[in-house]
PDB file of C-alpha atoms in Angstrom:
ATOM      1  CA  MET A 220     -62.192 190.650 -56.876  1.00  0.00           C
ATOM      2  CA  ASP A 221     -60.776 186.842 -56.461  1.00  0.00           C
ATOM      3  CA  THR A 222     -61.629 185.450 -59.879  1.00  0.00           C
ATOM      4  CA  ILE A 223     -61.657 181.338 -60.140  1.00  0.00           C
ATOM      5  CA  GLU A 224     -61.685 180.024 -63.541  1.00  0.00           C
ATOM      6  CA  VAL A 225     -64.119 176.122 -63.870  1.00  0.00           C
ATOM      7  CA  SER A 226     -64.102 174.375 -67.035  1.00  0.00           C
ATOM      8  CA  PHE A 227     -65.464 171.277 -68.480  1.00  0.00           C
ATOM      9  CA  PRO A 228     -62.788 168.568 -69.552  1.00  0.00           C
ATOM     10  CA  GLY A 229     -65.961 165.652 -70.221  1.00  0.00           C
ATOM     11  CA  GLY A 230     -67.806 163.597 -68.137  1.00  0.00           C
ATOM     12  CA  LYS A 231     -68.856 165.026 -64.603  1.00  0.00           C
ATOM     13  CA  ARG A 232     -65.413 166.138 -64.247  1.00  0.00           C
ATOM     14  CA  ILE A 233     -65.310 169.761 -63.320  1.00  0.00           C
ATOM     15  CA  ASP A 234     -62.210 172.222 -62.531  1.00  0.00           C
ATOM     16  CA  ALA A 235     -60.712 174.918 -60.755  1.00  0.00           C
ATOM     17  CA  LYS A 236     -58.388 176.795 -61.900  1.00  0.00           C
ATOM     18  CA  VAL A 237     -57.075 178.903 -59.181  1.00  0.00           C
ATOM     19  CA  GLY A 238     -54.125 181.608 -59.031  1.00  0.00           C
ATOM     20  CA  ASN A 239     -51.376 178.352 -61.062  1.00  0.00           C
ATOM     21  CA  PHE A 240     -53.091 175.932 -59.334  1.00  0.00           C
ATOM     22  CA  VAL A 241     -56.315 173.358 -61.392  1.00  0.00           C
ATOM     23  CA  ILE A 242     -58.168 172.009 -58.918  1.00  0.00           C
ATOM     24  CA  HIS A 243     -59.703 168.998 -59.945  1.00  0.00           C
ATOM     25  CA  THR A 244     -63.145 166.911 -58.831  1.00  0.00           C
ATOM     26  CA  ASP A 245     -65.695 164.263 -60.016  1.00  0.00           C
ATOM     27  CA  GLN A 246     -68.660 162.930 -59.022  1.00  0.00           C
ATOM     28  CA  SER A 247     -68.625 159.219 -57.340  1.00  0.00           C
ATOM     29  CA  GLU A 248     -70.133 156.128 -59.580  1.00  0.00           C
ATOM     30  CA  LYS A 249     -72.990 156.377 -57.374  1.00  0.00           C
ATOM     31  CA  TYR A 250     -73.612 159.527 -59.033  1.00  0.00           C
ATOM     32  CA  GLY A 251     -72.262 159.082 -62.807  1.00  0.00           C
ATOM     33  CA  GLY A 252     -69.191 160.298 -62.376  1.00  0.00           C
ATOM     34  CA  SER A 253     -65.573 158.173 -62.913  1.00  0.00           C
ATOM     35  CA  ALA A 254     -64.636 158.282 -59.099  1.00  0.00           C
ATOM     36  CA  SER A 255     -61.461 159.885 -60.467  1.00  0.00           C
ATOM     37  CA  ALA A 256     -61.051 162.152 -57.793  1.00  0.00           C
ATOM     38  CA  PRO A 257     -62.666 164.087 -54.567  1.00  0.00           C
ATOM     39  CA  GLU A 258     -66.275 165.477 -55.413  1.00  0.00           C
ATOM     40  CA  PRO A 259     -66.540 168.846 -55.332  1.00  0.00           C
ATOM     41  CA  PHE A 260     -67.971 168.864 -51.431  1.00  0.00           C
ATOM     42  CA  ASP A 261     -65.635 166.737 -50.946  1.00  0.00           C
ATOM     43  CA  LEU A 262     -63.144 169.727 -51.211  1.00  0.00           C
ATOM     44  CA  PHE A 263     -65.685 171.979 -49.298  1.00  0.00           C
ATOM     45  CA  LEU A 264     -65.295 169.650 -46.144  1.00  0.00           C
ATOM     46  CA  ALA A 265     -61.359 169.088 -46.931  1.00  0.00           C
ATOM     47  CA  SER A 266     -60.644 173.539 -46.436  1.00  0.00           C
ATOM     48  CA  ILE A 267     -62.989 174.304 -43.742  1.00  0.00           C
ATOM     49  CA  ALA A 268     -60.347 171.491 -42.000  1.00  0.00           C
ATOM     50  CA  THR A 269     -57.632 171.885 -43.610  1.00  0.00           C
ATOM     51  CA  CYS A 270     -58.035 176.267 -42.651  1.00  0.00           C
ATOM     52  CA  ALA A 271     -57.832 174.800 -39.206  1.00  0.00           C
ATOM     53  CA  GLY A 272     -55.608 173.259 -39.497  1.00  0.00           C
ATOM     54  CA  ILE A 273     -52.863 175.911 -40.312  1.00  0.00           C
ATOM     55  CA  PHE A 274     -54.496 178.539 -38.928  1.00  0.00           C
ATOM     56  CA  ALA A 275     -53.360 175.650 -35.143  1.00  0.00           C
ATOM     57  CA  TRP A 276     -49.625 175.234 -37.483  1.00  0.00           C
ATOM     58  CA  ASN A 277     -49.219 178.658 -37.468  1.00  0.00           C
ATOM     59  CA  PHE A 278     -50.317 178.696 -34.046  1.00  0.00           C
ATOM     60  CA  CYS A 279     -47.628 176.888 -33.672  1.00  0.00           C
ATOM     61  CA  GLU A 280     -45.000 177.452 -35.107  1.00  0.00           C
ATOM     62  CA  ILE A 281     -44.758 181.137 -33.912  1.00  0.00           C
ATOM     63  CA  ARG A 282     -44.475 180.370 -30.608  1.00  0.00           C
ATOM     64  CA  GLU A 283     -41.336 177.339 -32.101  1.00  0.00           C
ATOM     65  CA  LEU A 284     -44.280 175.259 -30.136  1.00  0.00           C
ATOM     66  CA  SER A 285     -43.484 170.930 -31.569  1.00  0.00           C
ATOM     67  CA  THR A 286     -45.894 169.918 -34.134  1.00  0.00           C
ATOM     68  CA  GLU A 287     -44.777 166.610 -34.340  1.00  0.00           C
ATOM     69  CA  GLY A 288     -47.290 164.000 -33.426  1.00  0.00           C
ATOM     70  CA  MET A 289     -50.769 166.799 -34.203  1.00  0.00           C
ATOM     71  CA  ALA A 290     -53.729 165.757 -35.455  1.00  0.00           C
ATOM     72  CA  LEU A 291     -57.161 167.338 -37.223  1.00  0.00           C
ATOM     73  CA  HIS A 292     -59.943 164.842 -37.158  1.00  0.00           C
ATOM     74  CA  MET A 293     -63.297 166.702 -38.498  1.00  0.00           C
ATOM     75  CA  ASP A 294     -66.736 165.217 -38.077  1.00  0.00           C
ATOM     76  CA  CYS A 295     -70.032 166.185 -40.139  1.00  0.00           C
ATOM     77  CA  GLU A 296     -72.915 165.720 -38.831  1.00  0.00           C
ATOM     78  CA  ARG A 297     -75.822 165.381 -40.970  1.00  0.00           C
ATOM     79  CA  ASP A 298     -79.664 166.742 -40.152  1.00  0.00           C
ATOM     80  CA  GLU A 299     -81.285 163.785 -42.502  1.00  0.00           C
ATOM     81  CA  LYS A 300     -84.960 165.558 -42.457  1.00  0.00           C
ATOM     82  CA  LYS A 301     -83.179 169.040 -44.243  1.00  0.00           C
ATOM     83  CA  LYS A 302     -79.986 167.010 -46.237  1.00  0.00           C
ATOM     84  CA  LEU A 303     -77.316 169.653 -44.681  1.00  0.00           C
ATOM     85  CA  PHE A 304     -74.239 168.839 -41.554  1.00  0.00           C
ATOM     86  CA  SER A 305     -76.292 170.365 -38.385  1.00  0.00           C
ATOM     87  CA  HIS A 306     -73.577 170.267 -36.729  1.00  0.00           C
ATOM     88  CA  ILE A 307     -69.227 169.845 -36.972  1.00  0.00           C
ATOM     89  CA  VAL A 308     -67.237 169.195 -34.866  1.00  0.00           C
ATOM     90  CA  LEU A 309     -62.832 169.381 -35.145  1.00  0.00           C
ATOM     91  CA  ARG A 310     -60.582 167.218 -32.739  1.00  0.00           C
ATOM     92  CA  LEU A 311     -57.126 168.476 -33.219  1.00  0.00           C
ATOM     93  CA  THR A 312     -54.896 166.255 -30.651  1.00  0.00           C
ATOM     94  CA  LEU A 313     -52.317 167.809 -29.296  1.00  0.00           C
ATOM     95  CA  PRO A 314     -48.292 167.244 -29.668  1.00  0.00           C
ATOM     96  CA  ALA A 315     -47.422 164.918 -25.555  1.00  0.00           C
ATOM     97  CA  ASP A 316     -45.079 167.665 -24.850  1.00  0.00           C
ATOM     98  CA  PHE A 317     -47.771 170.252 -25.502  1.00  0.00           C
ATOM     99  CA  PRO A 318     -47.991 173.237 -23.270  1.00  0.00           C
ATOM    100  CA  GLU A 319     -51.100 173.666 -21.264  1.00  0.00           C
ATOM    101  CA  LYS A 320     -50.779 177.255 -20.659  1.00  0.00           C
ATOM    102  CA  TYR A 321     -51.218 177.135 -24.579  1.00  0.00           C
ATOM    103  CA  GLN A 322     -54.302 175.107 -24.757  1.00  0.00           C
ATOM    104  CA  LYS A 323     -56.591 177.622 -24.938  1.00  0.00           C
ATOM    105  CA  GLY A 324     -54.374 180.173 -27.350  1.00  0.00           C
ATOM    106  CA  ILE A 325     -54.716 177.604 -29.590  1.00  0.00           C
ATOM    107  CA  LEU A 326     -58.443 177.132 -29.961  1.00  0.00           C
ATOM    108  CA  ARG A 327     -58.571 180.505 -30.133  1.00  0.00           C
ATOM    109  CA  ALA A 328     -56.473 181.059 -33.496  1.00  0.00           C
ATOM    110  CA  MET A 329     -58.525 177.960 -35.245  1.00  0.00           C
ATOM    111  CA  GLU A 330     -61.577 179.902 -34.653  1.00  0.00           C
ATOM    112  CA  LEU A 331     -60.487 182.780 -36.741  1.00  0.00           C
ATOM    113  CA  CYS A 332     -59.885 180.341 -39.755  1.00  0.00           C
ATOM    114  CA  ALA A 333     -61.014 182.493 -42.343  1.00  0.00           C
ATOM    115  CA  VAL A 334     -63.387 178.850 -44.284  1.00  0.00           C
ATOM    116  CA  LYS A 335     -65.475 178.992 -40.799  1.00  0.00           C
ATOM    117  CA  ARG A 336     -65.708 182.860 -40.293  1.00  0.00           C
ATOM    118  CA  HIS A 337     -66.603 182.870 -44.367  1.00  0.00           C
ATOM    119  CA  MET A 338     -69.575 180.561 -43.481  1.00  0.00           C
ATOM    120  CA  MET A 339     -70.914 182.007 -40.430  1.00  0.00           C
ATOM    121  CA  ASP A 340     -71.085 185.182 -41.898  1.00  0.00           C
ATOM    122  CA  SER A 341     -72.295 184.284 -45.728  1.00  0.00           C
ATOM    123  CA  PRO A 342     -71.854 186.415 -48.337  1.00  0.00           C
ATOM    124  CA  ALA A 343     -74.020 187.009 -50.689  1.00  0.00           C
ATOM    125  CA  PHE A 344     -75.023 185.041 -54.341  1.00  0.00           C
ATOM    126  CA  SER A 345     -75.267 185.816 -57.700  1.00  0.00           C
ATOM    127  CA  ILE A 346     -75.502 184.045 -60.831  1.00  0.00           C
ATOM    128  CA  GLU A 347     -75.546 185.052 -63.869  1.00  0.00           C
ATOM    129  CA  LEU A 348     -75.582 184.083 -67.787  1.00  0.00           C
ATOM    130  CA  LYS A 349     -72.867 185.824 -70.141  1.00  0.00           C
TER     131      LYS A 349
END
């Protein structure tokens, strides 16, 4: 089992210890925080984009393809009625000299993103008191 330890250092700041790293979060001033770190939901969204990005980068590394000029942009469309995102679009800008024969392959690699796969086949959640 993977474990993440959460601490409450004060205000609206919430920290998560993941292995040897501490990830800091805070709420925006609008929601009573001091905006000293990203909000937890921002980290969730960033995990989608960075996960897809590492799969694209690994695809290139394995094939010894240049990643110079490669960029990834993620847009999130909101369903205002549900107050949830209804569509997430990842747009990968390929390097200028990226071979056409690998374009479908790099898209398939990005589909393997573990964060996306967990969202598509979501785990069960339990909340318990100790």
